Amino acid sequence: MRVIVTGKQGQVARSLLERASAYGIEVELVGRPDLDLTDSGGIFDGLAGRDADVVVNAAAYTAVDRAETEEDLATRVNGTGAGLVAEAAREMGVPVIQISTDYVFDGALDRPYREEDAPAPINAYGRSKLAGERAVAAANPDHVILRTAWVYSPFGANFVKTMLRLGASRSEVGVVADQRGAPTSALDLADAVIAIARRITGSRNRAGLTGVFHMTGGGEATWAEFAEAIFAQTARGGKPVAVRPLTTAEYPTPARRPANSRLDPSRLREVYGVELPPWRESLKSCVARLLAVSSA
Ligand SMILES: NC(=O)c1ccc[n+]([C@@H]2O[C@H](COP(=O)([O-])OP(=O)(O)OC[C@H]3O[C@@H](n4cnc5c(N)ncnc54)[C@H](OP(=O)(O)O)[C@@H]3O)[C@@H](O)[C@H]2O)c1
């Protein structure tokens, strides 16, 4: 199987590249400057003619707070651009896997969100990603939209790396404790994307395999609990960095975040037999890897 992945430098794209060899599949990463999602003509030129069994769109405008003042740009990338990637995949005659987000929901429900729950984004990034889901679904009937959340990895910028940086110079860090979600390892996500890609490319009748699916690490946490788990591992027998619980109101950000980011992963398990490992297990190996790099 040959997979083309957009978003070359991103966490998910780099994780897919790293995991590909374990499955004996070929992953080609494409990204800026060769493939820019704001350049509609360039998307077709960048993808057409390439040999692929499936296209994964992991490129996105991911600066959630900056999107509040750059919504047009975020929408060009995450909305229009995602739709054009899906259209290019359709012209290539292959399915598209689109990565989406928990931020399409407002977070007001008191249970994990299911795929059929009505989206109602409360920030510009969420609106741009929802536009992308709709554009992808309209452009290519062979689409799998995977909503995930709280993604971290050894690559790029993410919450784990931020906590490790802050914890290196502080004895206490204030972290939001009234938003719930599930930390998701991009490497686990990559394993799951590969399993989905194999199944969908190997199926003639794809009707039951397409649509929207929720996919996050197993279990749930608040950001403060996520931070505590990171610091428990960096303590190495000493006193861990203390986590001071904050309310969302005490930590204002330009973009509002949903209080409930939990996504129900049942459909993914039922249709694809795919389930991500418990978040604490995956976090351990990522933190160990990052600590090994920093002490080398
Ligand atoms: N990170 C999370 O917590 C999270 C949560 C839920 C969903 N997601 C979704 O998961 C997917 C992957 O996220 P990630 O964490 O891997 O993101 P990331 O590390 O921020 O990487 C995003 C990639 O998109 C590329 N990109 C941005 N604008 C582009 C454009 N105009 N044209 C082409 N490429 C562009 C960036 O390229 P440059 O390197 O050139 O800037 C970067 O390589 C995204 O769809 C995101 O919305 C992420």
mmCIF file of C-alpha atoms and ligand atoms in Angstrom:
data_model
loop_
_atom_site.group_PDB
_atom_site.id
_atom_site.type_symbol
_atom_site.label_atom_id
_atom_site.label_comp_id
_atom_site.label_asym_id
_atom_site.label_seq_id
_atom_site.Cartn_x
_atom_site.Cartn_y
_atom_site.Cartn_z
ATOM 1 C CA MET A 1 0.000 0.000 0.000
ATOM 2 C CA ARG A 2 1.215 3.476 -0.866
ATOM 3 C CA VAL A 3 -0.060 6.423 1.173
ATOM 4 C CA ILE A 4 0.357 10.113 0.368
ATOM 5 C CA VAL A 5 0.196 12.323 3.451
ATOM 6 C CA THR A 6 -0.112 16.110 3.447
ATOM 7 C CA GLY A 7 1.297 18.239 6.270
ATOM 8 C CA LYS A 8 4.893 17.060 5.918
ATOM 9 C CA GLN A 9 6.331 18.659 9.075
ATOM 10 C CA GLY A 10 3.323 17.987 11.305
ATOM 11 C CA GLN A 11 2.967 15.591 14.235
ATOM 12 C CA VAL A 12 0.561 13.218 12.507
ATOM 13 C CA ALA A 13 2.426 13.154 9.180
ATOM 14 C CA ARG A 14 5.784 12.462 10.841
ATOM 15 C CA SER A 15 4.207 9.771 13.017
ATOM 16 C CA LEU A 16 2.758 8.087 9.927
ATOM 17 C CA LEU A 17 6.165 8.111 8.290
ATOM 18 C CA GLU A 18 7.801 6.634 11.384
ATOM 19 C CA ARG A 19 5.220 3.849 11.789
ATOM 20 C CA ALA A 20 5.063 2.930 8.074
ATOM 21 C CA SER A 21 8.112 0.680 8.138
ATOM 22 C CA ALA A 22 6.594 -1.487 10.899
ATOM 23 C CA TYR A 23 3.775 -2.347 8.482
ATOM 24 C CA GLY A 24 5.855 -2.584 5.313
ATOM 25 C CA ILE A 25 3.899 0.184 3.633
ATOM 26 C CA GLU A 26 5.144 3.180 1.710
ATOM 27 C CA VAL A 27 4.381 6.674 2.998
ATOM 28 C CA GLU A 28 5.181 9.778 0.994
ATOM 29 C CA LEU A 29 4.932 13.085 2.824
ATOM 30 C CA VAL A 30 4.038 16.195 0.857
ATOM 31 C CA GLY A 31 3.959 19.727 2.185
ATOM 32 C CA ARG A 32 4.924 23.307 1.852
ATOM 33 C CA PRO A 33 6.418 24.781 -0.263
ATOM 34 C CA ASP A 34 5.565 22.076 -2.841
ATOM 35 C CA LEU A 35 1.963 21.656 -1.681
ATOM 36 C CA ASP A 36 0.243 24.670 -0.112
ATOM 37 C CA LEU A 37 -3.414 24.243 0.819
ATOM 38 C CA THR A 38 -4.128 27.906 0.098
ATOM 39 C CA ASP A 39 -3.082 27.401 -3.526
ATOM 40 C CA SER A 40 -6.046 25.681 -5.165
ATOM 41 C CA GLY A 41 -4.367 24.984 -8.503
ATOM 42 C CA GLY A 42 -1.240 23.840 -6.720
ATOM 43 C CA ILE A 43 -3.130 21.177 -4.776
ATOM 44 C CA PHE A 44 -4.085 19.375 -7.978
ATOM 45 C CA ASP A 45 -0.611 19.835 -9.452
ATOM 46 C CA GLY A 46 0.961 18.656 -6.206
ATOM 47 C CA LEU A 47 -1.081 15.478 -5.980
ATOM 48 C CA ALA A 48 -2.111 14.553 -9.506
ATOM 49 C CA GLY A 49 0.145 12.086 -11.225
ATOM 50 C CA ARG A 50 1.430 10.669 -7.944
ATOM 51 C CA ASP A 51 0.929 6.998 -7.393
ATOM 52 C CA ALA A 52 -1.194 6.315 -4.293
ATOM 53 C CA ASP A 53 -3.767 3.931 -2.853
ATOM 54 C CA VAL A 54 -5.061 6.519 -0.380
ATOM 55 C CA VAL A 55 -4.476 10.177 0.523
ATOM 56 C CA VAL A 56 -4.328 11.301 4.164
ATOM 57 C CA ASN A 57 -4.923 15.013 4.722
ATOM 58 C CA ALA A 58 -2.992 15.772 7.914
ATOM 59 C CA ALA A 59 -2.141 19.354 6.907
ATOM 60 C CA ALA A 60 -4.054 22.024 8.735
ATOM 61 C CA TYR A 61 -3.955 25.533 10.095
ATOM 62 C CA THR A 62 -3.640 24.451 13.761
ATOM 63 C CA ALA A 63 -2.929 27.755 15.556
ATOM 64 C CA VAL A 64 -6.212 27.718 17.494
ATOM 65 C CA ASP A 65 -5.822 31.126 19.161
ATOM 66 C CA ARG A 66 -4.370 32.892 16.116
ATOM 67 C CA ALA A 67 -7.303 31.603 14.035
ATOM 68 C CA GLU A 68 -9.542 34.041 15.922
ATOM 69 C CA THR A 69 -7.900 36.898 14.001
ATOM 70 C CA GLU A 70 -7.097 34.876 10.857
ATOM 71 C CA GLU A 71 -10.351 33.006 10.286
ATOM 72 C CA ASP A 72 -10.278 33.589 6.518
ATOM 73 C CA LEU A 73 -6.859 32.008 6.235
ATOM 74 C CA ALA A 74 -7.787 29.149 8.594
ATOM 75 C CA THR A 75 -10.889 28.480 6.488
ATOM 76 C CA ARG A 76 -8.955 28.565 3.224
ATOM 77 C CA VAL A 77 -6.590 25.903 4.580
ATOM 78 C CA ASN A 78 -8.911 23.785 6.737
ATOM 79 C CA GLY A 79 -12.106 24.219 4.743
ATOM 80 C CA THR A 80 -11.511 24.899 1.048
ATOM 81 C CA GLY A 81 -8.053 23.315 1.016
ATOM 82 C CA ALA A 82 -9.244 20.096 2.651
ATOM 83 C CA GLY A 83 -12.074 19.856 0.111
ATOM 84 C CA LEU A 84 -9.634 20.266 -2.765
ATOM 85 C CA VAL A 85 -7.365 17.531 -1.385
ATOM 86 C CA ALA A 86 -10.399 15.235 -1.226
ATOM 87 C CA GLU A 87 -11.353 16.200 -4.788
ATOM 88 C CA ALA A 88 -7.828 15.521 -6.011
ATOM 89 C CA ALA A 89 -7.972 12.087 -4.323
ATOM 90 C CA ARG A 90 -11.260 11.393 -6.092
ATOM 91 C CA GLU A 91 -9.670 12.310 -9.435
ATOM 92 C CA MET A 92 -6.842 9.918 -8.592
ATOM 93 C CA GLY A 93 -9.553 7.301 -7.941
ATOM 94 C CA VAL A 94 -8.582 6.793 -4.278
ATOM 95 C CA PRO A 95 -10.172 7.350 -0.852
ATOM 96 C CA VAL A 96 -9.246 10.278 1.376
ATOM 97 C CA ILE A 97 -8.721 10.194 5.134
ATOM 98 C CA GLN A 98 -9.311 13.602 6.699
ATOM 99 C CA ILE A 99 -8.147 14.404 10.235
ATOM 100 C CA SER A 100 -10.624 16.543 12.151
ATOM 101 C CA THR A 101 -11.178 17.697 15.691
ATOM 102 C CA ASP A 102 -13.249 17.665 18.887
ATOM 103 C CA TYR A 103 -13.451 21.469 18.467
ATOM 104 C CA VAL A 104 -16.360 21.018 16.043
ATOM 105 C CA PHE A 105 -18.456 20.598 19.232
ATOM 106 C CA ASP A 106 -19.372 23.226 21.807
ATOM 107 C CA GLY A 107 -18.600 20.924 24.748
ATOM 108 C CA ALA A 108 -21.937 21.473 26.479
ATOM 109 C CA LEU A 109 -23.006 17.800 26.577
ATOM 110 C CA ASP A 110 -22.373 15.853 29.770
ATOM 111 C CA ARG A 111 -21.280 12.643 28.006
ATOM 112 C CA PRO A 112 -18.690 11.799 25.332
ATOM 113 C CA TYR A 113 -19.728 13.094 21.904
ATOM 114 C CA ARG A 114 -20.988 10.626 19.312
ATOM 115 C CA GLU A 115 -20.615 11.083 15.576
ATOM 116 C CA GLU A 116 -24.301 11.913 15.115
ATOM 117 C CA ASP A 117 -24.294 14.705 17.716
ATOM 118 C CA ALA A 118 -24.799 18.112 16.156
ATOM 119 C CA PRO A 119 -21.585 20.093 15.690
ATOM 120 C CA ALA A 120 -21.627 23.661 17.030
ATOM 121 C CA PRO A 121 -18.086 25.060 17.082
ATOM 122 C CA ILE A 122 -17.354 27.866 19.536
ATOM 123 C CA ASN A 123 -14.139 29.104 17.933
ATOM 124 C CA ALA A 124 -12.820 30.016 14.481
ATOM 125 C CA TYR A 125 -10.558 26.965 14.215
ATOM 126 C CA GLY A 126 -13.514 24.667 14.970
ATOM 127 C CA ARG A 127 -15.641 26.419 12.345
ATOM 128 C CA SER A 128 -12.852 26.075 9.761
ATOM 129 C CA LYS A 129 -12.431 22.351 10.513
ATOM 130 C CA LEU A 130 -16.180 21.758 10.305
ATOM 131 C CA ALA A 131 -16.172 23.492 6.913
ATOM 132 C CA GLY A 132 -13.426 21.023 5.965
ATOM 133 C CA GLU A 133 -15.456 17.998 7.050
ATOM 134 C CA ARG A 134 -18.345 19.175 4.890
ATOM 135 C CA ALA A 135 -16.144 19.988 1.885
ATOM 136 C CA VAL A 136 -14.389 16.604 2.088
ATOM 137 C CA ALA A 137 -17.668 14.691 2.327
ATOM 138 C CA ALA A 138 -19.070 16.623 -0.656
ATOM 139 C CA ALA A 139 -15.945 16.165 -2.792
ATOM 140 C CA ASN A 140 -15.216 12.463 -2.387
ATOM 141 C CA PRO A 141 -17.729 9.738 -1.464
ATOM 142 C CA ASP A 142 -14.816 7.545 -0.386
ATOM 143 C CA HIS A 143 -13.942 9.574 2.694
ATOM 144 C CA VAL A 144 -13.108 8.738 6.285
ATOM 145 C CA ILE A 145 -13.200 11.731 8.634
ATOM 146 C CA LEU A 146 -11.383 11.001 11.879
ATOM 147 C CA ARG A 147 -12.081 13.418 14.712
ATOM 148 C CA THR A 148 -9.380 13.373 17.324
ATOM 149 C CA ALA A 149 -8.240 15.582 20.234
ATOM 150 C CA TRP A 150 -5.335 16.624 22.469
ATOM 151 C CA VAL A 151 -2.673 15.224 20.126
ATOM 152 C CA TYR A 152 0.933 14.911 21.298
ATOM 153 C CA SER A 153 4.024 13.167 19.955
ATOM 154 C CA PRO A 154 7.810 13.355 20.013
ATOM 155 C CA PHE A 155 7.494 15.749 17.038
ATOM 156 C CA GLY A 156 6.543 19.389 16.612
ATOM 157 C CA ALA A 157 4.887 21.544 19.245
ATOM 158 C CA ASN A 158 2.437 20.039 21.722
ATOM 159 C CA PHE A 159 1.281 20.064 25.359
ATOM 160 C CA VAL A 160 3.739 17.371 26.518
ATOM 161 C CA LYS A 161 6.716 19.288 25.178
ATOM 162 C CA THR A 162 5.414 22.537 26.677
ATOM 163 C CA MET A 163 5.027 20.918 30.132
ATOM 164 C CA LEU A 164 8.518 19.387 29.941
ATOM 165 C CA ARG A 165 9.955 22.807 29.070
ATOM 166 C CA LEU A 166 8.059 24.614 31.849
ATOM 167 C CA GLY A 167 8.762 21.858 34.395
ATOM 168 C CA ALA A 168 12.489 22.107 33.767
ATOM 169 C CA SER A 169 12.609 25.594 35.310
ATOM 170 C CA ARG A 170 9.643 25.715 37.713
ATOM 171 C CA SER A 171 8.480 23.866 40.811
ATOM 172 C CA GLU A 172 4.812 24.621 40.080
ATOM 173 C CA VAL A 173 2.785 25.060 36.904
ATOM 174 C CA GLY A 174 -0.831 26.288 36.683
ATOM 175 C CA VAL A 175 -2.950 24.120 34.381
ATOM 176 C CA VAL A 176 -6.640 24.189 33.449
ATOM 177 C CA ALA A 177 -8.612 21.595 35.422
ATOM 178 C CA ASP A 178 -12.165 22.110 34.176
ATOM 179 C CA GLN A 179 -11.836 20.890 30.592
ATOM 180 C CA ARG A 180 -12.077 17.134 30.000
ATOM 181 C CA GLY A 181 -10.787 15.167 27.029
ATOM 182 C CA ALA A 182 -8.456 12.338 26.115
ATOM 183 C CA PRO A 183 -4.767 12.771 25.402
ATOM 184 C CA THR A 184 -4.003 11.123 22.064
ATOM 185 C CA SER A 185 -0.617 9.883 20.918
ATOM 186 C CA ALA A 186 0.015 10.754 17.261
ATOM 187 C CA LEU A 187 1.941 7.466 16.981
ATOM 188 C CA ASP A 188 -1.165 5.520 18.114
ATOM 189 C CA LEU A 189 -3.210 7.611 15.743
ATOM 190 C CA ALA A 190 -0.801 6.689 12.936
ATOM 191 C CA ASP A 191 -1.212 2.959 13.693
ATOM 192 C CA ALA A 192 -4.981 3.387 13.556
ATOM 193 C CA VAL A 193 -4.889 5.423 10.329
ATOM 194 C CA ILE A 194 -2.781 2.709 8.701
ATOM 195 C CA ALA A 195 -5.239 -0.009 9.809
ATOM 196 C CA ILE A 196 -8.143 2.030 8.427
ATOM 197 C CA ALA A 197 -6.296 2.768 5.183
ATOM 198 C CA ARG A 198 -5.525 -0.923 4.670
ATOM 199 C CA ARG A 199 -9.098 -1.958 5.275
ATOM 200 C CA ILE A 200 -10.684 0.668 3.058
ATOM 201 C CA THR A 201 -8.254 0.253 0.181
ATOM 202 C CA GLY A 202 -8.715 -3.535 0.358
ATOM 203 C CA SER A 203 -12.539 -3.342 0.221
ATOM 204 C CA ARG A 204 -14.577 -3.188 -2.962
ATOM 205 C CA ASN A 205 -17.744 -2.208 -1.117
ATOM 206 C CA ARG A 206 -16.787 0.771 1.012
ATOM 207 C CA ALA A 207 -20.255 1.974 1.915
ATOM 208 C CA GLY A 208 -20.133 0.848 5.565
ATOM 209 C CA LEU A 209 -16.570 2.057 6.030
ATOM 210 C CA THR A 210 -16.954 5.734 5.162
ATOM 211 C CA GLY A 211 -18.156 8.738 7.118
ATOM 212 C CA VAL A 212 -17.183 10.291 10.422
ATOM 213 C CA PHE A 213 -15.413 8.412 13.235
ATOM 214 C CA HIS A 214 -14.190 9.485 16.663
ATOM 215 C CA MET A 215 -10.686 8.427 17.636
ATOM 216 C CA THR A 216 -8.887 9.440 20.850
ATOM 217 C CA GLY A 217 -6.635 7.794 23.413
ATOM 218 C CA GLY A 218 -8.369 5.421 25.830
ATOM 219 C CA GLY A 219 -9.780 6.915 29.037
ATOM 220 C CA GLU A 220 -10.150 10.591 29.889
ATOM 221 C CA ALA A 221 -8.456 13.376 31.808
ATOM 222 C CA THR A 222 -8.374 17.073 32.481
ATOM 223 C CA TRP A 223 -5.388 19.091 31.238
ATOM 224 C CA ALA A 224 -4.234 19.253 34.876
ATOM 225 C CA GLU A 225 -4.347 15.441 35.203
ATOM 226 C CA PHE A 226 -2.506 15.158 31.885
ATOM 227 C CA ALA A 227 0.212 17.491 33.254
ATOM 228 C CA GLU A 228 0.422 15.550 36.547
ATOM 229 C CA ALA A 229 1.030 12.314 34.636
ATOM 230 C CA ILE A 230 3.862 13.990 32.704
ATOM 231 C CA PHE A 231 5.494 15.385 35.850
ATOM 232 C CA ALA A 232 5.118 12.079 37.721
ATOM 233 C CA GLN A 233 7.484 10.637 35.158
ATOM 234 C CA THR A 234 10.010 13.478 35.158
ATOM 235 C CA ALA A 235 10.324 13.394 38.967
ATOM 236 C CA ARG A 236 12.526 10.273 38.798
ATOM 237 C CA GLY A 237 12.000 9.510 42.492
ATOM 238 C CA GLY A 238 12.264 13.181 43.544
ATOM 239 C CA LYS A 239 9.466 15.633 44.166
ATOM 240 C CA PRO A 240 7.324 16.098 41.044
ATOM 241 C CA VAL A 241 6.578 19.559 39.690
ATOM 242 C CA ALA A 242 3.306 20.610 41.353
ATOM 243 C CA VAL A 243 0.248 21.257 39.214
ATOM 244 C CA ARG A 244 -1.893 24.170 40.398
ATOM 245 C CA PRO A 245 -5.445 23.591 39.112
ATOM 246 C CA LEU A 246 -6.885 26.576 37.233
ATOM 247 C CA THR A 247 -10.366 27.269 35.977
ATOM 248 C CA THR A 248 -10.828 28.217 32.342
ATOM 249 C CA ALA A 249 -11.802 31.706 33.573
ATOM 250 C CA GLU A 250 -8.421 31.992 35.326
ATOM 251 C CA TYR A 251 -6.573 31.119 32.097
ATOM 252 C CA PRO A 252 -8.162 33.287 29.404
ATOM 253 C CA THR A 253 -7.232 32.571 25.788
ATOM 254 C CA PRO A 254 -8.302 34.339 22.581
ATOM 255 C CA ALA A 255 -10.199 31.213 21.442
ATOM 256 C CA ARG A 256 -12.832 29.607 23.674
ATOM 257 C CA ARG A 257 -12.335 25.879 24.307
ATOM 258 C CA PRO A 258 -15.080 23.286 24.882
ATOM 259 C CA ALA A 259 -15.362 22.153 28.530
ATOM 260 C CA ASN A 260 -16.188 18.646 27.341
ATOM 261 C CA SER A 261 -13.882 17.404 24.580
ATOM 262 C CA ARG A 262 -14.582 13.713 25.143
ATOM 263 C CA LEU A 263 -15.308 11.736 21.967
ATOM 264 C CA ASP A 264 -17.062 8.357 22.057
ATOM 265 C CA PRO A 265 -14.903 5.931 20.041
ATOM 266 C CA SER A 266 -17.514 3.095 19.814
ATOM 267 C CA ARG A 267 -18.208 3.449 16.100
ATOM 268 C CA LEU A 268 -14.527 3.070 15.220
ATOM 269 C CA ARG A 269 -14.331 -0.099 17.304
ATOM 270 C CA GLU A 270 -17.535 -1.537 15.839
ATOM 271 C CA VAL A 271 -16.772 -0.783 12.181
ATOM 272 C CA TYR A 272 -12.990 -1.118 12.013
ATOM 273 C CA GLY A 273 -12.153 -3.069 15.193
ATOM 274 C CA VAL A 274 -9.737 -0.244 16.016
ATOM 275 C CA GLU A 275 -9.223 1.084 19.540
ATOM 276 C CA LEU A 276 -6.405 3.304 20.782
ATOM 277 C CA PRO A 277 -4.451 2.229 23.895
ATOM 278 C CA PRO A 278 -5.097 3.860 27.309
ATOM 279 C CA TRP A 279 -3.609 7.353 27.222
ATOM 280 C CA ARG A 280 -1.365 6.858 30.273
ATOM 281 C CA GLU A 281 0.467 3.922 28.635
ATOM 282 C CA SER A 282 1.225 5.802 25.436
ATOM 283 C CA LEU A 283 2.195 8.947 27.306
ATOM 284 C CA LYS A 284 4.868 7.023 29.230
ATOM 285 C CA SER A 285 6.728 5.958 26.123
ATOM 286 C CA CYS A 286 6.555 9.446 24.580
ATOM 287 C CA VAL A 287 7.856 11.166 27.740
ATOM 288 C CA ALA A 288 10.616 8.556 28.101
ATOM 289 C CA ARG A 289 11.654 9.183 24.518
ATOM 290 C CA LEU A 290 11.687 12.966 24.943
ATOM 291 C CA LEU A 291 13.662 12.718 28.202
ATOM 292 C CA ALA A 292 16.190 10.409 26.553
ATOM 293 C CA VAL A 293 16.715 12.952 23.760
ATOM 294 C CA SER A 294 17.068 15.860 26.202
ATOM 295 C CA SER A 295 19.618 14.018 28.368
ATOM 296 C CA ALA A 296 21.646 12.663 25.416
HETATM 297 N N1 LIG B 1 -2.739 18.856 17.581
HETATM 298 C C1 LIG B 1 -3.918 18.575 18.130
HETATM 299 O O1 LIG B 1 -4.088 18.585 19.365
HETATM 300 C C2 LIG B 1 -5.076 18.192 17.248
HETATM 301 C C3 LIG B 1 -6.315 17.940 17.863
HETATM 302 C C4 LIG B 1 -7.394 17.573 17.050
HETATM 303 C C5 LIG B 1 -7.230 17.484 15.672
HETATM 304 N N2 LIG B 1 -6.020 17.777 15.127
HETATM 305 C C6 LIG B 1 -5.906 17.690 13.668
HETATM 306 O O2 LIG B 1 -4.942 16.721 13.353
HETATM 307 C C7 LIG B 1 -4.293 17.057 12.109
HETATM 308 C C8 LIG B 1 -2.791 17.014 12.306
HETATM 309 O O3 LIG B 1 -2.452 17.905 13.358
HETATM 310 P P1 LIG B 1 -0.959 18.026 13.872
HETATM 311 O O4 LIG B 1 -1.002 18.138 15.345
HETATM 312 O O5 LIG B 1 -0.109 16.991 13.196
HETATM 313 O O6 LIG B 1 -0.636 19.468 13.276
HETATM 314 P P2 LIG B 1 0.741 20.258 13.206
HETATM 315 O O7 LIG B 1 1.810 19.492 13.909
HETATM 316 O O8 LIG B 1 0.440 21.645 13.592
HETATM 317 O O9 LIG B 1 1.053 20.200 11.655
HETATM 318 C C9 LIG B 1 0.224 20.809 10.721
HETATM 319 C C10 LIG B 1 0.906 20.774 9.382
HETATM 320 O O10 LIG B 1 0.048 21.440 8.456
HETATM 321 C C11 LIG B 1 0.855 22.216 7.632
HETATM 322 N N3 LIG B 1 0.174 23.358 7.071
HETATM 323 C C12 LIG B 1 -0.309 24.461 7.681
HETATM 324 N N4 LIG B 1 -0.794 25.312 6.784
HETATM 325 C C13 LIG B 1 -0.608 24.743 5.566
HETATM 326 C C14 LIG B 1 -0.876 25.127 4.235
HETATM 327 N N5 LIG B 1 -1.428 26.331 3.941
HETATM 328 N N6 LIG B 1 -0.545 24.294 3.239
HETATM 329 C C15 LIG B 1 0.041 23.110 3.502
HETATM 330 N N7 LIG B 1 0.334 22.684 4.721
HETATM 331 C C16 LIG B 1 0.013 23.495 5.751
HETATM 332 C C17 LIG B 1 2.006 22.688 8.486
HETATM 333 O O11 LIG B 1 3.044 22.978 7.611
HETATM 334 P P3 LIG B 1 4.374 23.824 8.005
HETATM 335 O O12 LIG B 1 5.214 22.826 8.742
HETATM 336 O O13 LIG B 1 4.906 24.226 6.681
HETATM 337 O O14 LIG B 1 3.892 24.953 8.863
HETATM 338 C C18 LIG B 1 2.259 21.478 9.354
HETATM 339 O O15 LIG B 1 3.207 20.635 8.766
HETATM 340 C C19 LIG B 1 -4.859 18.423 11.723
HETATM 341 O O16 LIG B 1 -5.893 18.216 10.818
HETATM 342 C C20 LIG B 1 -5.431 18.976 13.016
HETATM 343 O O17 LIG B 1 -6.490 19.864 12.759
HETATM 344 C C21 LIG B 1 -4.946 18.112 15.878
#
